[in-house]
Amino acid sequence: MGSKTVIKWSKQIGSAQVAQLIKAERDIQKAIVIFDSATAEYTNGFRHSHQTFSLMISRLVSANHFRLAEELLCRMKEEKCNITEDIFLSICRAYGRVHKPLDAVRLKLALRFYRYMREMGIPPSVASLNVLIKALCKNSGTMDAALRIFREMPNRGCPPDSYTYGTLINGLCRLGKIGEAKELFKEMETKACSPTVVTYTSLIHGLCQSKDLDSAIRRHLPNMITYSTLVHGLCKEGKLQEAVEILDRMKLQGLRPDAGLYGKIISGFCDICKFHEAANFLDEMVLGGISPNRLTWSLHVRIHNIVVQGLCTEHPNRAFQLYLSMRTRGISIDAKTFDSLVNYFCNKGDLHKAAHLVDEMVLDGCIPDEVTWNAVVCAFWDRRKVRESAELVQVELMGTFLNLE
């Protein structure tokens, strides 16, 4: 491969020893030196085997040295070394991992290699073709090539499996080709290939993106992940009633909604300022013993605060009850939520409760802003003036009463 450095080898060198050294060497350039030096001028009679060729090609493609890997393939052919499918598999996987501006070029090289393997008469397996198809589906420019290989599979003795169909459906949905994805899905069912959760989710997500939600609703949905995708699409379009119906349908099938799914529906109601309905679903979560996990906790905290703030306008008592529930369950309360509650109680004239909230606010590490402080101080000041006025009136009345006597 063009390395100038030469390592002195013993005459007893074997393929296993060379392979072990190549595998142990982390530096790819040094690994190339080891590979080249082993056969320098064939002074020791050593010839690379399928094992060392395969290992070196795998190392090269992992380091994105595709040109050198192809040179080795040509060398294998010249030296009449058996090229097997495992080499094809490692190269296809490597092409699928490339994420650079040359993606399209690399994928075309992968196609060229596929044709080369076909010309060599090397029979591929479903596994290796799935890897190649997945790599091609990542790029819009090679999607047609992925479909061509898919159509060739039955003729090559490799009927597509569920993974093949799912990969293509996902790729088509990402490109917005929902019609083609639906046709492929129908074909999949006629071939007795069971759709996986990923396939259902990809298709339904695509239908939601294309506003074709009716098709998504009519189709049987297999599990909670798929329901979640559908609910998210409905909430995004503001179709909350339909989302709630899907939630009810899910429960009837014996599936238990998680905190993430509830969060999507609650957020949807918050977006259209229906905070009372949002609070109902929060209560439903508590009664059902549904708790957020590490991934949904931040959303859980955010929607609780939004609901309390929204309830303060028309349902203040419920807002305060939800606030107390949040404190009991250890859900963080933000400054805006405290401000909303303090302002409500100040306007109501319940200054002791407002002051108590300010105390809790400070203890929680939330610093009241100027508006909140002014609301509390002004309310107490107004009450003091009322009390002083009442006392003055009382004194005047007492004076008048004494004069009458």
PDB file of C-alpha atoms in Angstrom, residues 156-303:
ATOM      1  CA  ARG A 156     -30.690 -13.435  -6.115  1.00  0.00           C
ATOM      2  CA  GLY A 157     -32.181 -15.861  -3.628  1.00  0.00           C
ATOM      3  CA  CYS A 158     -32.489 -13.249  -0.866  1.00  0.00           C
ATOM      4  CA  PRO A 159     -36.161 -12.443  -0.249  1.00  0.00           C
ATOM      5  CA  PRO A 160     -36.524  -9.169   1.716  1.00  0.00           C
ATOM      6  CA  ASP A 161     -37.401  -9.460   5.391  1.00  0.00           C
ATOM      7  CA  SER A 162     -39.202  -7.133   7.812  1.00  0.00           C
ATOM      8  CA  TYR A 163     -35.992  -5.192   8.426  1.00  0.00           C
ATOM      9  CA  THR A 164     -35.560  -4.543   4.672  1.00  0.00           C
ATOM     10  CA  TYR A 165     -39.104  -3.245   4.302  1.00  0.00           C
ATOM     11  CA  GLY A 166     -38.866  -1.173   7.480  1.00  0.00           C
ATOM     12  CA  THR A 167     -35.608   0.464   6.357  1.00  0.00           C
ATOM     13  CA  LEU A 168     -37.074   1.449   2.981  1.00  0.00           C
ATOM     14  CA  ILE A 169     -40.352   2.689   4.488  1.00  0.00           C
ATOM     15  CA  ASN A 170     -38.421   4.822   6.956  1.00  0.00           C
ATOM     16  CA  GLY A 171     -36.241   6.234   4.163  1.00  0.00           C
ATOM     17  CA  LEU A 172     -39.240   7.050   1.959  1.00  0.00           C
ATOM     18  CA  CYS A 173     -41.093   8.715   4.840  1.00  0.00           C
ATOM     19  CA  ARG A 174     -38.083  10.900   5.634  1.00  0.00           C
ATOM     20  CA  LEU A 175     -38.087  12.052   1.997  1.00  0.00           C
ATOM     21  CA  GLY A 176     -41.811  12.808   2.185  1.00  0.00           C
ATOM     22  CA  LYS A 177     -42.691  10.012  -0.274  1.00  0.00           C
ATOM     23  CA  ILE A 178     -45.610   8.831   1.837  1.00  0.00           C
ATOM     24  CA  GLY A 179     -47.554   7.320  -1.069  1.00  0.00           C
ATOM     25  CA  GLU A 180     -44.662   5.025  -1.997  1.00  0.00           C
ATOM     26  CA  ALA A 181     -44.155   4.134   1.661  1.00  0.00           C
ATOM     27  CA  LYS A 182     -47.819   3.133   1.998  1.00  0.00           C
ATOM     28  CA  GLU A 183     -47.621   0.956  -1.125  1.00  0.00           C
ATOM     29  CA  LEU A 184     -44.522  -0.761   0.234  1.00  0.00           C
ATOM     30  CA  PHE A 185     -46.307  -1.292   3.542  1.00  0.00           C
ATOM     31  CA  LYS A 186     -49.219  -2.990   1.743  1.00  0.00           C
ATOM     32  CA  GLU A 187     -46.777  -5.169  -0.202  1.00  0.00           C
ATOM     33  CA  MET A 188     -45.071  -6.087   3.053  1.00  0.00           C
ATOM     34  CA  GLU A 189     -48.327  -7.451   4.432  1.00  0.00           C
ATOM     35  CA  THR A 190     -48.929  -9.587   1.319  1.00  0.00           C
ATOM     36  CA  LYS A 191     -45.433 -11.106   1.696  1.00  0.00           C
ATOM     37  CA  ALA A 192     -46.258 -12.272   5.238  1.00  0.00           C
ATOM     38  CA  CYS A 193     -43.644  -9.912   6.704  1.00  0.00           C
ATOM     39  CA  SER A 194     -44.796  -8.636  10.074  1.00  0.00           C
ATOM     40  CA  PRO A 195     -44.216  -4.887  10.499  1.00  0.00           C
ATOM     41  CA  THR A 196     -42.005  -4.002  13.436  1.00  0.00           C
ATOM     42  CA  VAL A 197     -42.688  -1.189  15.893  1.00  0.00           C
ATOM     43  CA  VAL A 198     -40.093   0.917  14.030  1.00  0.00           C
ATOM     44  CA  THR A 199     -41.930   0.383  10.728  1.00  0.00           C
ATOM     45  CA  TYR A 200     -45.314   1.346  12.184  1.00  0.00           C
ATOM     46  CA  THR A 201     -43.816   4.361  13.913  1.00  0.00           C
ATOM     47  CA  SER A 202     -42.017   5.551  10.756  1.00  0.00           C
ATOM     48  CA  LEU A 203     -45.157   5.260   8.642  1.00  0.00           C
ATOM     49  CA  ILE A 204     -47.450   6.927  11.153  1.00  0.00           C
ATOM     50  CA  HIS A 205     -44.937   9.714  11.761  1.00  0.00           C
ATOM     51  CA  GLY A 206     -44.818  10.249   7.990  1.00  0.00           C
ATOM     52  CA  LEU A 207     -48.620  10.313   7.765  1.00  0.00           C
ATOM     53  CA  CYS A 208     -48.758  12.861  10.571  1.00  0.00           C
ATOM     54  CA  GLN A 209     -46.171  15.020   8.824  1.00  0.00           C
ATOM     55  CA  SER A 210     -48.137  14.868   5.562  1.00  0.00           C
ATOM     56  CA  LYS A 211     -51.424  15.733   7.340  1.00  0.00           C
ATOM     57  CA  ASP A 212     -52.824  12.311   6.362  1.00  0.00           C
ATOM     58  CA  LEU A 213     -53.887  11.536   9.907  1.00  0.00           C
ATOM     59  CA  ASP A 214     -57.085   9.739   8.925  1.00  0.00           C
ATOM     60  CA  SER A 215     -55.041   6.932   7.370  1.00  0.00           C
ATOM     61  CA  ALA A 216     -52.992   6.688  10.531  1.00  0.00           C
ATOM     62  CA  ILE A 217     -56.079   6.490  12.740  1.00  0.00           C
ATOM     63  CA  ARG A 218     -57.778   3.813  10.631  1.00  0.00           C
ATOM     64  CA  ARG A 219     -54.797   1.475  10.774  1.00  0.00           C
ATOM     65  CA  HIS A 220     -54.415  -0.902  13.707  1.00  0.00           C
ATOM     66  CA  LEU A 221     -51.756   0.437  16.038  1.00  0.00           C
ATOM     67  CA  PRO A 222     -49.583  -2.158  17.750  1.00  0.00           C
ATOM     68  CA  ASN A 223     -48.094  -0.560  20.831  1.00  0.00           C
ATOM     69  CA  MET A 224     -47.563   2.455  23.054  1.00  0.00           C
ATOM     70  CA  ILE A 225     -44.652   3.874  21.031  1.00  0.00           C
ATOM     71  CA  THR A 226     -46.811   4.023  17.929  1.00  0.00           C
ATOM     72  CA  TYR A 227     -49.727   5.539  19.849  1.00  0.00           C
ATOM     73  CA  SER A 228     -47.357   8.171  21.186  1.00  0.00           C
ATOM     74  CA  THR A 229     -46.279   9.136  17.660  1.00  0.00           C
ATOM     75  CA  LEU A 230     -49.891   9.425  16.529  1.00  0.00           C
ATOM     76  CA  VAL A 231     -50.942  11.457  19.582  1.00  0.00           C
ATOM     77  CA  HIS A 232     -48.002  13.806  19.023  1.00  0.00           C
ATOM     78  CA  GLY A 233     -49.123  14.373  15.413  1.00  0.00           C
ATOM     79  CA  LEU A 234     -52.720  15.081  16.466  1.00  0.00           C
ATOM     80  CA  CYS A 235     -51.652  17.480  19.224  1.00  0.00           C
ATOM     81  CA  LYS A 236     -49.359  19.298  16.803  1.00  0.00           C
ATOM     82  CA  GLU A 237     -52.348  19.944  14.532  1.00  0.00           C
ATOM     83  CA  GLY A 238     -54.521  21.012  17.464  1.00  0.00           C
ATOM     84  CA  LYS A 239     -56.792  17.943  17.127  1.00  0.00           C
ATOM     85  CA  LEU A 240     -56.899  17.327  20.856  1.00  0.00           C
ATOM     86  CA  GLN A 241     -60.287  15.630  20.908  1.00  0.00           C
ATOM     87  CA  GLU A 242     -58.975  13.011  18.473  1.00  0.00           C
ATOM     88  CA  ALA A 243     -55.823  12.667  20.578  1.00  0.00           C
ATOM     89  CA  VAL A 244     -57.931  11.998  23.680  1.00  0.00           C
ATOM     90  CA  GLU A 245     -59.954   9.398  21.735  1.00  0.00           C
ATOM     91  CA  ILE A 246     -56.720   7.647  20.762  1.00  0.00           C
ATOM     92  CA  LEU A 247     -55.686   7.709  24.428  1.00  0.00           C
ATOM     93  CA  ASP A 248     -59.001   6.089  25.404  1.00  0.00           C
ATOM     94  CA  ARG A 249     -58.630   3.493  22.643  1.00  0.00           C
ATOM     95  CA  MET A 250     -55.162   2.704  23.907  1.00  0.00           C
ATOM     96  CA  LYS A 251     -56.483   2.068  27.426  1.00  0.00           C
ATOM     97  CA  LEU A 252     -59.205  -0.223  26.061  1.00  0.00           C
ATOM     98  CA  GLN A 253     -56.482  -2.325  24.430  1.00  0.00           C
ATOM     99  CA  GLY A 254     -54.901  -2.753  27.856  1.00  0.00           C
ATOM    100  CA  LEU A 255     -51.945  -0.471  27.151  1.00  0.00           C
ATOM    101  CA  ARG A 256     -50.844   1.893  29.912  1.00  0.00           C
ATOM    102  CA  PRO A 257     -49.989   5.427  28.756  1.00  0.00           C
ATOM    103  CA  ASP A 258     -46.725   6.798  30.109  1.00  0.00           C
ATOM    104  CA  ALA A 259     -45.860  10.275  31.391  1.00  0.00           C
ATOM    105  CA  GLY A 260     -44.441  11.307  28.020  1.00  0.00           C
ATOM    106  CA  LEU A 261     -47.718  10.612  26.220  1.00  0.00           C
ATOM    107  CA  TYR A 262     -49.750  12.432  28.880  1.00  0.00           C
ATOM    108  CA  GLY A 263     -47.284  15.296  28.647  1.00  0.00           C
ATOM    109  CA  LYS A 264     -48.008  15.733  24.928  1.00  0.00           C
ATOM    110  CA  ILE A 265     -51.759  15.933  25.514  1.00  0.00           C
ATOM    111  CA  ILE A 266     -51.423  18.286  28.497  1.00  0.00           C
ATOM    112  CA  SER A 267     -49.059  20.544  26.533  1.00  0.00           C
ATOM    113  CA  GLY A 268     -51.606  20.569  23.701  1.00  0.00           C
ATOM    114  CA  PHE A 269     -54.353  21.824  26.019  1.00  0.00           C
ATOM    115  CA  CYS A 270     -51.982  24.428  27.484  1.00  0.00           C
ATOM    116  CA  ASP A 271     -51.204  25.696  23.973  1.00  0.00           C
ATOM    117  CA  ILE A 272     -54.887  26.564  23.464  1.00  0.00           C
ATOM    118  CA  CYS A 273     -55.260  27.902  27.040  1.00  0.00           C
ATOM    119  CA  LYS A 274     -57.543  25.078  28.218  1.00  0.00           C
ATOM    120  CA  PHE A 275     -55.856  24.808  31.586  1.00  0.00           C
ATOM    121  CA  HIS A 276     -58.802  23.211  33.387  1.00  0.00           C
ATOM    122  CA  GLU A 277     -58.700  20.237  30.972  1.00  0.00           C
ATOM    123  CA  ALA A 278     -54.926  20.095  31.319  1.00  0.00           C
ATOM    124  CA  ALA A 279     -55.296  19.913  35.105  1.00  0.00           C
ATOM    125  CA  ASN A 280     -57.773  17.032  34.726  1.00  0.00           C
ATOM    126  CA  PHE A 281     -55.134  14.985  32.917  1.00  0.00           C
ATOM    127  CA  LEU A 282     -52.546  15.855  35.560  1.00  0.00           C
ATOM    128  CA  ASP A 283     -54.973  14.526  38.182  1.00  0.00           C
ATOM    129  CA  GLU A 284     -55.528  11.405  36.059  1.00  0.00           C
ATOM    130  CA  MET A 285     -51.783  10.800  36.017  1.00  0.00           C
ATOM    131  CA  VAL A 286     -51.567  11.043  39.812  1.00  0.00           C
ATOM    132  CA  LEU A 287     -54.567   8.757  40.362  1.00  0.00           C
ATOM    133  CA  GLY A 288     -53.135   6.248  37.882  1.00  0.00           C
ATOM    134  CA  GLY A 289     -49.768   6.234  39.632  1.00  0.00           C
ATOM    135  CA  ILE A 290     -48.028   7.373  36.439  1.00  0.00           C
ATOM    136  CA  SER A 291     -44.703   9.003  37.207  1.00  0.00           C
ATOM    137  CA  PRO A 292     -42.260  10.605  34.770  1.00  0.00           C
ATOM    138  CA  ASN A 293     -38.902   8.994  34.113  1.00  0.00           C
ATOM    139  CA  ARG A 294     -35.527  10.686  33.836  1.00  0.00           C
ATOM    140  CA  LEU A 295     -36.198  11.703  30.221  1.00  0.00           C
ATOM    141  CA  THR A 296     -39.693  13.163  30.759  1.00  0.00           C
ATOM    142  CA  TRP A 297     -39.136  14.786  34.174  1.00  0.00           C
ATOM    143  CA  SER A 298     -38.225  18.247  32.829  1.00  0.00           C
ATOM    144  CA  LEU A 299     -41.367  18.274  30.642  1.00  0.00           C
ATOM    145  CA  HIS A 300     -43.381  17.141  33.666  1.00  0.00           C
ATOM    146  CA  VAL A 301     -42.072  20.057  35.766  1.00  0.00           C
ATOM    147  CA  ARG A 302     -42.652  22.585  32.980  1.00  0.00           C
ATOM    148  CA  ILE A 303     -46.270  21.614  32.277  1.00  0.00           C
TER     149      ILE A 303
END
